[in-house]
Coordinates of C-alpha atoms and ligand atoms in Angstrom, one line a residue:
Chain D
X1 CA 110.7 75.0 114.8
X2 CA 111.8 75.0 118.5
X3 CA 108.5 76.2 120.6
X4 CA 108.9 79.2 123.0
X5 CA 107.9 79.1 126.4
X6 CA 108.8 79.6 129.6
X7 CA 111.2 76.5 130.4
X8 CA 112.7 77.7 126.7
X9 CA 113.6 80.2 128.4
X10 CA 114.9 78.9 131.6
X11 CA 116.9 76.5 129.1
X12 CA 118.6 78.5 127.3
X13 CA 119.5 80.9 130.8
X14 CA 122.1 78.1 131.3
X15 CA 123.7 78.4 128.3
X16 CA 124.1 82.0 127.6
X17 CA 121.6 82.3 125.4
X18 CA 123.3 81.0 122.7
X19 CA 121.4 78.0 121.5
X20 CA 118.5 79.9 119.9
X21 CA 117.6 79.1 116.6
X22 CA 116.8 81.6 113.7
X23 CA 113.1 82.7 113.5
X24 CA 112.8 81.8 110.3
X25 CA 114.9 80.6 107.2
X26 CA 116.3 82.9 104.5
X27 CA 115.4 81.1 101.3
X28 CA 116.7 81.6 97.9
X29 CA 113.9 81.1 95.6
X30 CA 112.4 78.1 93.6
X31 CA 111.7 78.3 89.8
X32 CA 108.0 77.7 90.7
X33 CA 105.0 78.0 93.3
X34 CA 102.0 77.4 93.0
X35 CA 101.1 81.0 94.7
X36 CA 103.5 83.4 95.0
X37 CA 103.2 86.5 97.7
X38 CA 104.2 89.9 96.6
X39 CA 105.2 92.6 99.9
X40 CA 105.9 91.1 103.6
X41 CA 103.8 93.0 105.3
X42 CA 101.2 91.9 107.2
X43 CA 98.9 91.2 105.1
X44 CA 101.1 89.2 102.7
X45 CA 102.3 87.2 105.8
X46 CA 99.2 86.3 107.0
X47 CA 97.8 85.7 103.4
X48 CA 100.6 82.9 102.9
X49 CA 99.5 82.2 106.8
X50 CA 96.6 81.0 106.3
X51 CA 97.0 79.9 103.3
X52 CA 99.3 76.8 104.5
X53 CA 97.1 76.4 107.7
X54 CA 93.6 76.7 106.3
X55 CA 94.2 75.5 103.3
X56 CA 97.3 73.1 103.1
X57 CA 98.9 75.2 100.0
X58 CA 103.1 75.4 101.2
X59 CA 103.7 75.7 98.2
X60 CA 104.4 79.2 98.6
X61 CA 106.4 82.3 98.2
X62 CA 106.8 85.7 100.2
X63 CA 108.6 88.0 98.2
X64 CA 109.4 90.9 99.7
X65 CA 111.9 94.3 98.2
X66 CA 113.1 95.9 101.1
X67 CA 113.1 93.5 104.8
X68 CA 109.6 91.9 105.8
X69 CA 107.9 94.5 108.2
X70 CA 109.7 97.1 107.0
X71 CA 106.7 98.6 105.2
X72 CA 103.4 100.2 106.9
X73 CA 103.6 97.6 109.3
X74 CA 106.6 98.2 111.2
X75 CA 105.2 102.2 111.1
X76 CA 102.0 102.2 112.6
X77 CA 100.4 103.6 115.7
X78 CA 99.2 100.2 116.5
X79 CA 95.4 101.0 116.8
X80 CA 93.3 97.7 116.9
X81 CA 89.4 98.1 117.0
X82 CA 86.3 97.1 114.9
X83 CA 83.5 100.3 115.4
X84 CA 83.7 100.3 112.1
X85 CA 80.0 101.7 110.6
X86 CA 79.0 99.4 107.3
X87 CA 78.5 95.9 107.8
X88 CA 80.9 94.4 105.5
X89 CA 83.3 96.0 107.4
X90 CA 82.4 95.6 111.1
X91 CA 82.4 91.4 110.0
X92 CA 86.4 91.6 108.4
X93 CA 87.1 93.9 111.4
X94 CA 85.6 91.9 114.0
X95 CA 87.2 88.6 113.0
X96 CA 90.6 90.1 112.9
X97 CA 90.3 91.6 116.3
X98 CA 89.0 88.6 117.8
X99 CA 91.9 86.6 115.7
X100 CA 94.3 89.0 117.8
X101 CA 92.8 87.9 120.8
X102 CA 94.4 84.3 120.9
X103 CA 97.1 85.1 117.9
X104 CA 100.1 85.1 120.7
X105 CA 98.8 81.6 121.3
X106 CA 98.4 80.9 118.1
X107 CA 101.4 81.9 116.6
X108 CA 103.4 81.0 119.8
X109 CA 105.0 84.4 119.3
X110 CA 104.3 87.3 122.3
X111 CA 102.0 90.1 119.8
X112 CA 101.6 91.9 123.5
X113 CA 97.9 92.4 122.2
X114 CA 96.9 94.6 124.4
X115 CA 92.9 95.2 124.9
X116 CA 92.8 98.6 126.6
X117 CA 89.9 100.2 125.2
X118 CA 90.0 102.6 122.4
X119 CA 88.0 106.1 123.0
X120 CA 87.1 108.5 120.0
X121 CA 85.9 111.2 121.0
X122 CA 82.2 113.4 119.3
X123 CA 83.8 117.1 119.6
X124 CA 80.8 118.3 117.0
X125 CA 77.2 117.7 117.5
X126 CA 77.5 116.0 113.7
X127 CA 80.4 113.4 115.7
X128 CA 78.0 112.9 118.4
X129 CA 75.1 112.0 116.2
X130 CA 77.7 109.9 114.0
X131 CA 79.0 107.6 116.7
X132 CA 75.5 107.6 117.8
X133 CA 75.0 105.7 114.7
X134 CA 77.9 103.9 114.9
X135 CA 77.5 102.0 118.4
X136 CA 73.8 101.2 117.0
X137 CA 75.3 99.8 114.2
X138 CA 77.6 97.8 115.7
X139 CA 74.7 96.9 119.0
X140 CA 73.2 95.2 115.4
X141 CA 76.6 93.8 113.8
X142 CA 77.7 91.9 117.5
X143 CA 80.0 94.5 118.2
X144 CA 80.6 95.6 121.3
X145 CA 81.1 99.2 121.4
X146 CA 78.7 101.9 123.2
X147 CA 78.2 105.7 123.4
X148 CA 79.7 107.0 126.8
X149 CA 79.5 110.7 128.2
X150 CA 81.6 113.7 129.2
X151 CA 81.8 112.6 132.7
X152 CA 82.7 108.8 131.6
X153 CA 85.3 110.0 129.3
X154 CA 86.7 111.9 132.3
X155 CA 86.8 109.0 134.3
X156 CA 88.6 106.8 131.2
X157 CA 91.2 109.3 130.9
X158 CA 91.9 111.8 133.5
X159 CA 94.3 113.8 132.1
X160 CA 92.1 114.8 129.1
X161 CA 90.8 118.6 129.1
X162 CA 86.9 118.6 128.7
X163 CA 86.6 122.1 127.5
X164 CA 89.2 122.2 124.9
X165 CA 89.2 126.1 123.4
X166 CA 88.3 125.0 120.2
X167 CA 86.0 121.6 120.4
X168 CA 84.6 120.9 123.8
X169 CA 84.2 117.2 124.4
X170 CA 80.2 116.0 124.0
X171 CA 81.1 112.6 124.2
X172 CA 82.8 109.7 122.7
X173 CA 82.5 105.8 121.0
X174 CA 83.9 103.7 123.6
X175 CA 85.1 100.2 122.1
X176 CA 86.3 98.9 125.6
X177 CA 87.5 95.6 123.6
X178 CA 90.2 97.1 121.1
X179 CA 93.6 97.8 121.6
X180 CA 96.8 97.9 120.3
X181 CA 99.5 95.2 119.8
X182 CA 103.2 95.1 119.1
X183 CA 103.4 95.9 115.3
X184 CA 107.1 94.2 114.4
X185 CA 106.0 91.2 116.5
X186 CA 102.8 90.4 114.3
X187 CA 105.0 90.4 111.3
X188 CA 107.5 87.8 112.9
X189 CA 105.7 85.8 114.3
X190 CA 104.1 85.0 111.3
X191 CA 107.3 84.8 109.5
X192 CA 108.1 82.3 111.7
X193 CA 105.2 80.6 111.4
X194 CA 104.8 80.6 107.9
X195 CA 108.7 79.7 107.8
X196 CA 107.6 76.7 109.4
X197 CA 105.0 75.0 107.4
X198 CA 107.5 75.3 104.7
X199 CA 107.0 78.5 103.0
X200 CA 110.2 80.4 101.4
X201 CA 110.3 84.1 102.6
X202 CA 112.6 86.2 100.2
X203 CA 114.1 89.0 101.2
X204 CA 115.6 91.9 99.2
X205 CA 114.2 90.8 96.2
X206 CA 111.8 93.2 94.3
X207 CA 109.0 92.1 91.8
X208 CA 109.9 93.8 88.7
X209 CA 107.7 92.4 85.8
X210 CA 104.3 90.3 86.1
X211 CA 104.2 87.6 83.4
X212 CA 101.4 86.7 81.4
X213 CA 100.1 84.1 79.0
X214 CA 97.5 86.7 77.2
X215 CA 94.8 87.2 80.3
X216 CA 96.6 84.4 82.7
X217 CA 99.7 85.2 84.9
X218 CA 102.5 82.4 84.6
X219 CA 104.9 84.1 87.0
X220 CA 107.1 87.4 88.0
X221 CA 110.2 89.3 87.2
X222 CA 112.5 89.8 90.5
X223 CA 115.9 91.4 90.8
X224 CA 116.4 87.5 91.9
X225 CA 115.3 85.9 88.6
X226 CA 112.2 84.8 87.0
X227 CA 109.8 82.8 89.7
X228 CA 106.8 81.0 88.0
X229 CA 103.5 80.8 89.8
X230 CA 99.8 79.8 89.2
X231 CA 98.6 82.2 91.4
X232 CA 99.9 85.7 92.4
X233 CA 98.6 87.7 95.1
X234 CA 99.4 91.7 95.5
X235 CA 99.7 92.9 98.8
X236 CA 101.9 95.7 98.7
X237 CA 100.1 98.9 100.0
X238 CA 101.4 102.2 98.7
X239 CA 102.7 100.4 96.0
X240 CA 99.7 98.7 94.8
X241 CA 99.2 101.0 92.0
X242 CA 102.5 100.2 90.7
X243 CA 102.3 96.7 90.4
X244 CA 98.8 96.8 88.9
X245 CA 100.4 98.5 86.5
X246 CA 103.2 95.8 85.6
X247 CA 100.2 93.6 85.7
X248 CA 98.1 95.5 83.2
X249 CA 95.2 96.9 85.0
X250 CA 94.6 99.9 86.8
X251 CA 93.1 101.0 90.5
X252 CA 91.2 103.5 92.3
X253 CA 94.2 103.9 94.6
X254 CA 96.2 107.2 95.3
X255 CA 99.0 106.9 97.3
X256 CA 100.3 109.4 100.0
X257 CA 102.4 109.7 103.0
X258 CA 100.8 109.4 106.4
X259 CA 103.5 110.5 109.7
X260 CA 103.7 109.1 113.5
X261 CA 105.5 110.4 116.3
X262 CA 106.8 109.3 119.6
X263 CA 107.5 111.2 122.8
X264 CA 110.2 111.0 125.0
X265 CA 109.1 108.0 127.7
X266 CA 107.5 109.1 131.2
X267 CA 105.3 107.4 133.8
X268 CA 102.0 106.2 133.0
X269 CA 99.3 108.8 132.0
X270 CA 97.0 107.3 129.9
X271 CA 96.0 103.1 129.5
X272 CA 93.7 103.8 126.3
X273 CA 93.8 105.0 123.3
X274 CA 92.4 108.2 122.4
X275 CA 91.6 109.2 119.1
X276 CA 90.6 113.3 118.5
X277 CA 89.5 113.2 114.7
X278 CA 87.2 116.3 114.7
X279 CA 90.9 118.1 115.4
X280 CA 92.8 115.4 114.0
X281 CA 95.2 113.8 116.1
X282 CA 95.3 110.7 118.5
X283 CA 97.3 109.3 121.5
X284 CA 98.2 106.3 123.0
X285 CA 101.4 105.2 125.6
X286 CA 103.4 102.2 124.4
X287 CA 104.8 100.0 127.2
X288 CA 108.1 101.8 127.0
X289 CA 106.3 105.1 128.5
X290 CA 106.4 106.7 125.0
X291 CA 103.6 108.9 123.8
X292 CA 103.0 107.1 120.2
X293 CA 100.7 109.7 118.2
X294 CA 99.5 110.3 114.9
X295 CA 97.3 112.6 112.8
X296 CA 95.7 112.9 109.4
X297 CA 97.5 112.4 106.3
X298 CA 99.1 114.4 103.3
X299 CA 97.3 115.9 100.7
X300 CA 99.1 114.7 97.6
X301 CA 100.7 111.5 95.9
X302 CA 103.6 110.4 97.4
X303 CA 106.3 107.7 97.4
X304 CA 109.3 108.8 99.2
X305 CA 107.8 107.7 103.0
X306 CA 108.6 111.3 104.6
X307 CA 105.2 113.4 105.0
X308 CA 105.5 117.6 105.5
X309 CA 106.3 118.9 108.9
X310 CA 103.0 121.1 108.8
X311 CA 101.4 117.7 109.7
X312 CA 103.2 117.3 112.7
X313 CA 102.3 121.0 113.4
X314 CA 98.8 120.5 113.2
X315 CA 98.7 117.1 114.8
X316 CA 100.8 118.7 118.4
X317 CA 98.5 121.3 118.0
X318 CA 95.5 119.4 118.3
X319 CA 97.0 117.2 120.9
X320 CA 98.0 120.2 123.5
X321 CA 94.0 121.3 123.2
X322 CA 93.3 117.7 124.3
X323 CA 95.7 116.9 126.8
X324 CA 97.2 120.3 128.2
X325 CA 100.3 118.1 129.8
X326 CA 101.8 117.2 126.7
X327 CA 102.7 120.5 125.8
X328 CA 105.9 119.4 128.0
X329 CA 107.1 116.7 126.3
X330 CA 109.7 116.5 124.0
X331 CA 109.3 114.4 120.8
X332 CA 112.0 111.7 120.1
X333 CA 111.1 110.6 116.8
X334 CA 109.0 111.0 113.8
X335 CA 108.3 109.0 110.5
X336 CA 106.1 108.1 107.4
X337 CA 104.6 105.1 105.2
X338 CA 103.0 105.8 101.9
X339 CA 99.2 104.2 102.4
X340 CA 96.9 103.4 99.6
X341 CA 94.0 105.3 99.9
X342 CA 90.2 104.4 97.8
X343 CA 87.7 106.9 97.7
X344 CA 85.2 105.2 100.4
X345 CA 88.2 104.9 102.7
X346 CA 87.6 100.7 102.5
X347 CA 89.9 98.2 101.2
X348 CA 90.0 96.2 97.9
X349 CA 90.5 92.3 98.1
X350 CA 89.8 90.8 94.8
X351 CA 90.3 89.2 91.7
X352 CA 91.7 91.1 89.1
X353 CA 91.0 91.5 85.5
X354 CA 94.2 89.1 85.2
X355 CA 93.5 85.9 85.7
X356 CA 95.3 84.2 89.1
X357 CA 96.0 87.9 89.8
X358 CA 94.3 88.8 93.3
X359 CA 94.8 92.1 95.0
X360 CA 94.5 93.0 98.5
X361 CA 95.1 96.7 99.3
X362 CA 93.5 100.1 100.1
X363 CA 93.8 99.6 103.6
X364 CA 95.1 103.1 103.8
X365 CA 95.4 104.5 107.3
X366 CA 93.7 101.8 109.1
X367 CA 95.5 98.2 108.2
X368 CA 97.6 97.3 111.3
X369 CA 94.2 96.1 112.8
X370 CA 93.0 94.2 110.0
X371 CA 96.1 92.0 109.0
X372 CA 94.8 88.4 110.6
X373 CA 91.2 89.0 109.6
X374 CA 92.1 90.2 105.8
X375 CA 94.6 87.3 105.7
X376 CA 92.5 84.9 106.8
X377 CA 89.9 86.2 104.5
X378 CA 92.0 87.0 101.2
X379 CA 93.6 83.1 101.7
X380 CA 90.5 81.6 100.8
X381 CA 89.7 84.1 97.9
X382 CA 92.9 83.1 96.8
X383 CA 92.2 78.9 97.4
X384 CA 88.7 79.0 96.7
X385 CA 88.0 82.3 94.2
X386 CA 85.2 83.3 96.7
X387 CA 85.3 84.3 100.5
X388 CA 82.4 85.8 102.4
X389 CA 84.6 88.4 104.2
X390 CA 86.2 89.6 101.2
X391 CA 83.3 89.6 98.4
X392 CA 82.2 92.9 99.1
X393 CA 85.5 94.8 98.6
X394 CA 86.0 93.6 95.1
X395 CA 87.2 95.9 92.8
X396 CA 84.0 96.0 91.0
X397 CA 82.5 98.0 93.5
X398 CA 83.2 101.2 92.1
X399 CA 81.5 100.6 88.8
X400 CA 78.3 99.5 90.3
X401 CA 78.5 101.7 92.9
X402 CA 78.3 99.2 95.7
X403 CA 80.8 101.5 97.8
X404 CA 81.5 100.6 101.8
X405 CA 81.2 103.7 102.9
X406 CA 84.0 104.6 106.1
X407 CA 84.8 108.2 105.1
X408 CA 81.9 109.8 106.7
X409 CA 82.4 107.8 110.1
X410 CA 86.1 109.1 111.2
X411 CA 88.2 112.2 109.9
X412 CA 91.4 110.1 111.2
X413 CA 90.5 106.3 110.2
X414 CA 93.1 104.1 112.1
Chain G
X1 CA 108.9 121.4 102.6
X2 CA 107.5 121.6 99.0
X3 CA 107.3 124.8 97.2
X4 CA 105.7 124.9 94.2
X5 CA 105.5 128.5 91.6
X6 CA 102.1 129.7 91.2
X7 CA 102.2 130.7 87.3
X8 CA 99.6 133.2 88.0
X9 CA 101.2 135.6 90.2
X10 CA 104.8 134.9 90.4
X11 CA 105.0 133.6 93.8
X12 CA 107.0 130.8 94.9
X13 CA 104.6 129.8 97.5
X14 CA 105.3 127.3 100.3
X15 CA 102.7 124.1 100.9
X16 CA 100.8 125.8 103.3
X17 CA 99.6 128.1 101.1
X18 CA 98.3 125.7 98.7
X19 CA 95.8 123.5 98.0
X20 CA 96.2 120.0 96.7
X21 CA 93.5 119.3 93.7
X22 CA 94.4 115.7 92.7
X23 CA 95.4 114.6 89.1
X24 CA 95.4 116.9 86.2
X25 CA 94.0 116.1 82.6
X26 CA 91.3 113.5 83.8
X27 CA 88.8 112.8 80.6
X28 CA 85.3 114.2 82.3
X29 CA 82.4 111.7 81.4
X30 CA 79.2 112.2 82.8
X31 CA 75.2 111.2 82.8
X32 CA 74.5 109.0 79.4
X33 CA 78.3 107.7 79.0
X34 CA 79.3 103.9 79.5
X35 CA 79.5 102.6 83.1
X36 CA 83.1 102.4 82.6
X37 CA 84.3 105.2 81.8
X38 CA 82.2 107.3 84.4
X39 CA 84.1 104.8 87.0
X40 CA 87.4 105.8 85.5
X41 CA 86.8 109.3 85.7
X42 CA 85.3 109.4 88.9
X43 CA 88.0 106.8 90.8
X44 CA 90.7 105.0 88.7
X45 CA 93.8 107.2 88.7
X46 CA 97.7 106.7 87.4
X47 CA 99.2 107.6 90.9
X48 CA 102.6 107.2 89.2
X49 CA 105.7 106.4 91.1
X50 CA 107.4 109.3 89.1
X51 CA 106.1 112.2 87.2
X52 CA 102.7 113.3 88.4
X53 CA 100.6 115.7 86.8
X54 CA 98.2 117.6 89.4
X55 CA 96.2 120.5 89.8
X56 CA 96.5 123.0 92.6
X57 CA 95.3 125.9 94.2
X58 CA 96.8 128.7 95.4
X59 CA 94.4 129.5 98.0
X60 CA 96.1 131.5 100.7
X61 CA 97.7 133.5 97.9
X62 CA 95.5 134.8 94.2
X63 CA 93.3 132.2 95.0
X64 CA 93.6 130.9 91.4
X65 CA 93.8 127.0 90.0
X66 CA 96.9 126.2 88.3
X67 CA 98.6 123.0 87.5
X68 CA 102.0 121.4 88.2
X69 CA 104.4 118.4 87.5
X70 CA 105.8 117.2 90.2
X71 CA 108.2 113.5 90.9
X72 CA 106.4 111.8 93.2
X73 CA 109.8 110.2 94.5
X74 CA 112.2 112.6 94.4
X75 CA 109.7 115.8 94.8
X76 CA 111.8 117.7 92.1
X77 CA 108.7 120.4 90.4
X78 CA 109.0 120.2 86.6
X79 CA 106.8 123.4 86.3
X80 CA 103.8 124.6 86.5
X81 CA 101.1 126.3 83.9
X82 CA 98.0 127.4 83.5
X83 CA 94.8 124.9 84.4
X84 CA 93.3 126.4 80.9
X85 CA 94.5 123.6 78.9
X86 CA 94.0 119.7 78.1
X87 CA 97.7 118.8 77.9
X88 CA 101.1 120.2 79.7
X89 CA 102.7 122.4 77.6
X90 CA 105.4 120.9 74.7
X91 CA 108.5 122.9 76.2
X92 CA 107.8 121.4 79.4
X93 CA 107.2 117.5 78.2
X94 CA 110.3 117.7 76.5
X95 CA 111.9 119.1 79.7
X96 CA 110.5 116.1 81.8
X97 CA 111.6 113.9 79.0
X98 CA 115.1 115.2 79.3
X99 CA 115.3 114.4 82.6
X100 CA 113.7 111.0 83.3
X101 CA 114.9 109.3 79.8
X102 CA 112.2 107.0 78.6
X103 CA 109.3 109.0 79.6
X104 CA 106.6 110.1 77.4
X105 CA 103.2 112.0 77.9
X106 CA 100.5 109.3 78.5
X107 CA 102.2 106.5 78.5
X108 CA 99.8 105.1 80.9
X109 CA 96.3 106.1 79.9
Ligands
FAD501 C1 102.2 106.4 110.2 C2 101.2 105.3 110.3 C3 100.3 104.9 111.5 C4 99.3 104.3 110.8 N1 98.7 103.7 112.1 C5 97.5 102.8 112.2 C6 96.9 102.4 113.5 O1 97.0 102.7 114.4 N2 95.8 101.2 112.9 C7 95.5 100.4 111.9 O2 95.1 99.5 112.0 N3 96.3 101.2 110.8 C8 97.3 102.1 110.9 N4 98.3 102.5 109.7 C9 98.1 101.7 108.2 C10 98.8 100.4 108.2 O3 100.0 100.3 108.4 C11 98.5 99.5 107.0 O4 97.2 99.7 106.9 C12 99.0 98.3 106.9 O5 100.6 98.3 107.5 C13 99.3 97.7 105.2 O6 99.6 96.2 105.7 P1 100.6 96.1 104.5 O7 101.0 94.5 104.6 O8 99.5 95.9 103.4 O9 101.6 96.4 103.5 P2 103.4 96.9 104.3 O10 103.5 96.6 105.4 O11 103.4 98.1 103.9 O12 103.8 95.9 103.1 C14 103.8 95.5 101.4 C15 105.5 95.7 101.7 O13 105.2 95.3 100.3 C16 106.6 95.6 99.5 N5 107.1 95.9 98.3 C17 106.3 96.7 97.4 N6 106.9 97.0 96.5 C18 107.0 96.0 96.1 C19 107.8 94.8 94.5 N7 108.0 96.0 93.7 N8 108.8 93.7 95.0 C20 108.7 93.1 96.3 N9 108.2 93.5 97.7 C21 107.5 94.9 97.3 C22 107.1 96.4 100.7 O14 108.5 96.7 100.6 C23 106.4 96.4 101.9 O15 107.1 95.8 103.0 C24 99.2 103.5 109.7 C25 99.8 103.6 108.6 C26 101.0 104.7 108.5 C27 102.0 105.1 107.6
ZN502 ZN1 99.3 132.9 93.0

């Protein structure tokens, strides 16, 4: 792999940029791999990367039915934060946030990580108490957050309307080190680094069945033929239940649509991310100047990557209350992704009833921020059978009642 | 926009008039049951990529609960029926099998 650098750009400028090599190889599948990963989203690619980097396991294939990064990884609103309530969440999300800080250097790929700060508004007494509690929990966990007053909120976000028609702003949970990154670049950067280590990324190849010998996995059936493996990692977000069905077990997961939209580009008006969870909307400004907007998920099972229009209406209404100036904006694009929701709104990183099959899913509306931390922990789980970052997130927690309850903390949990 | 006909009042309701209530026909387990049955009742869902039986409430209409059969891939609503039953009516099951060759009731559970 030729490294990207300012010198490389200068050299290429002399040859009209004709000399850039492909960022990753388009591999044809081998007959057998040590590890097969299903799903080339951020989580699948990061897992493959850390299997290679941290454990020297590079006889790995990442199999993707569409194009890499074309699932939720390329559809999300890129909020990165780690101000969760429970200890296991703080551990994995904070690990992830800290890996984002050095990701561009680590991958030699600019992921445009921008620690611009995330502000979660408290607009009811209940939320004030909730976020004060989260700030206290974060202090104990070593996650740097603070509860701020309405006056400070207005300083951070001058365009905000503190006395909304329904819910005045009573304060906010501020994480200054949180932020955003370029979602596609995260997938592309990991893919390039994986390919460089000899890991095969096989696109336009759908897994259609899981092959077993008794209780052990032996491989997968795909649209490009049978591929054998010792270990299988399933990281397919909204399709997790579908893949688990192929392997012969069930999951505590439901798949629903989540949408986002962007406005026309405008001059800089807001240099952080603001989430208003009571009224159900959040917003940030991209480097291009578009306002990036999201809201709540749909309420019913859906595999179509399209959501209901009334949710968009609801989201926009919430933002007009919070930032009256956005009422003049034209919206440019709107899209949806299928997110995998668990009952406690926490992910599952776990062994499964089938030996050799590992599942990483349930990130729901908030797994972009978790990509590096999840890949780091899940690679360890797949390589060693146990991982301090993942063990609390096992499938068994639902039977044992060890929930990692993040649903009370946030209505919109991105 | 999803529209579903309420079997109680006959209104072709638009989705903002309705409130989704999750998977229908769950087997209920309570105190004294086996851990795995209780877990399955509380958390495990079919979540099919295809035919889904689900509960809806006509919340801004007659207020009553009912069941619907819907495809989660095409959004086609195959039919609706009373919630006072433990399985979908045979006529509806036959209709779905005709539209989705190979589909049978409860081939997963
Ligand atoms: C609108 C929206 C906004 C969001 N906003 C945020 C946010 O601000 N912050 C945040 O942290 N998170 C956010 N999320 C959540 C985040 O996008 C996801 O949690 C995360 O991207 C999941 O990554 P993944 O790699 O698990 O899944 P994906 O990126 O969806 O990748 C899974 C891949 O598996 C492939 N696949 C599926 N079935 C098969 C098969 N049978 N064979 C082969 N391949 C298969 C798919 O094609 C897909 O590419 C948002 C999500 C959406 C939809
Ligand atoms: Zn009715």
